[in-house]
Amino acid sequence: MEGYGPSTYGDAFADVYDDWYTELPPPTVTAEFVARRSTGLVVELGSGTGRLAGALGAAGLPVVGLDASTAMLRRSRHTHPHLPVVAADMAEQPFRRGVAGCVLVAFNTLFNLPTGAGQRAALHQAADLLAEGGAVVVEAFVPADLGDAGGGHVDVVRSTDEVVVLSVSRTDPGRQTVWGHHVELRDGEPVRLRPWHVRFTDPDGVDALATSAGLELEARYGDWTGAPFDDRSTSHVSVYRHARRHR
Ligand SMILES: C[S@@+](CC[C@H](N)C(=O)[O-])C[C@H]1O[C@@H](n2cnc3c(N)ncnc32)[C@H](O)[C@@H]1O
């Protein structure tokens, strides 16, 4: 995975992203959730093709997207021409302090940053972006209890008459990382590899990063509908507010 950087994932998946990720919860549900908690401008970190930011804009929320991948941003501009987007690394955010009513980091995007330090830096900057009463909203998967179950995994991601897509990955439980490739196989065509990497942590770990960034947990849900978060939840939607402004 030499040469893997902030734009690698987005550049590798931009052309297929909206076709492959069709079974996610409807973006309108996320827009309703955010609308109830934002006090103004929504900044989405890692806005990708505009799947969510576009829905927020369509729901009437002021929103700006940020993404490190120009290929993703090209898709976003094509599908959502009125959505303002910025090319930047979410660990080096270019916005003025105090401009945001909500900073949204959805669909495991925080885990795209390769280290805990990078994730903390991104949350720290997100906290700085918040206006009075604003919220940072993080959606992330809950890691399975891995024990020592590191090593390699192969999963079938898609299988149609025309294409087979396998996810071939290697988990390092100690480093809390998974490196992988989506391997695309089409009859008679060269194999296409799409690399990805996540540095994961459990909900307590996300809280610890947020706390060290000056945020505190206000509420945690199991999904965007506001369902309760419990032991069976496979992902969480967590709402953080600026700790100092609460006290
Ligand atoms: C899993 S996708 C989520 C996209 C979008 N939020 C959604 O829910 O459909 C992660 C996005 O984060 C972007 N990304 C990854 N690392 C980044 C970084 N360091 N800075 C900014 N964007 C990044 C990728 O290019 C990709 O568009």
Coordinates of C-alpha atoms in Angstrom, one line a residue, residues 25 30 33-34 37 51-52 103-111 119 123 136-144 176 199-211 216-240:
P25 CA -30.2 4.3 4.3
T30 CA -29.8 11.7 7.3
F33 CA -31.5 14.0 11.4
V34 CA -29.0 16.8 10.6
R37 CA -29.5 19.3 15.2
R51 CA -24.7 11.5 -1.9
L52 CA -25.5 13.1 1.5
V103 CA -19.9 19.3 11.0
L104 CA -20.9 15.9 9.5
V105 CA -18.5 13.0 9.2
A106 CA -20.7 10.2 7.8
F107 CA -20.4 6.6 6.6
N108 CA -17.1 5.7 8.4
T109 CA -15.2 8.6 6.8
L110 CA -13.4 9.4 10.0
F111 CA -11.8 5.9 9.8
Q119 CA -8.6 11.4 13.4
L123 CA -12.2 16.3 15.2
V136 CA -20.3 17.4 15.2
V137 CA -22.1 14.3 14.0
V138 CA -20.1 11.1 13.4
E139 CA -21.5 7.9 11.8
A140 CA -19.2 4.9 12.1
F141 CA -19.3 1.1 12.2
V142 CA -18.9 -0.7 15.5
P143 CA -15.9 -3.1 15.1
A144 CA -16.6 -6.7 15.7
Q176 CA -6.8 -1.4 14.5
R199 CA -8.2 2.7 11.0
F200 CA -11.1 1.7 13.2
T201 CA -12.0 2.2 16.8
D202 CA -15.0 1.4 18.9
P203 CA -17.6 4.0 20.0
D204 CA -15.7 4.5 23.3
G205 CA -12.6 5.1 21.2
V206 CA -14.4 7.7 19.1
D207 CA -15.6 9.4 22.3
A208 CA -12.0 9.5 23.6
L209 CA -10.8 11.2 20.4
A210 CA -13.7 13.6 20.5
T211 CA -13.0 14.4 24.2
E216 CA -18.4 15.8 24.5
L217 CA -21.0 13.2 23.6
E218 CA -24.5 14.6 23.7
A219 CA -26.3 11.5 22.3
R220 CA -25.7 8.3 20.5
Y221 CA -28.1 6.5 18.2
G222 CA -28.1 3.2 16.3
D223 CA -28.9 4.8 13.0
W224 CA -30.1 8.0 11.3
T225 CA -33.8 7.3 12.3
G226 CA -32.8 7.9 15.9
A227 CA -33.2 4.2 16.9
P228 CA -31.6 3.4 20.2
F229 CA -28.0 2.4 20.3
D230 CA -27.5 -1.0 22.0
D231 CA -25.2 -4.1 22.2
R232 CA -26.6 -5.3 18.8
S233 CA -25.9 -2.1 17.0
T234 CA -23.5 -2.5 14.1
S235 CA -23.0 1.2 13.6
H236 CA -23.5 4.4 15.6
V237 CA -24.5 7.9 14.9
S238 CA -23.0 10.1 17.6
V239 CA -23.7 13.8 18.3
Y240 CA -21.0 15.8 20.0

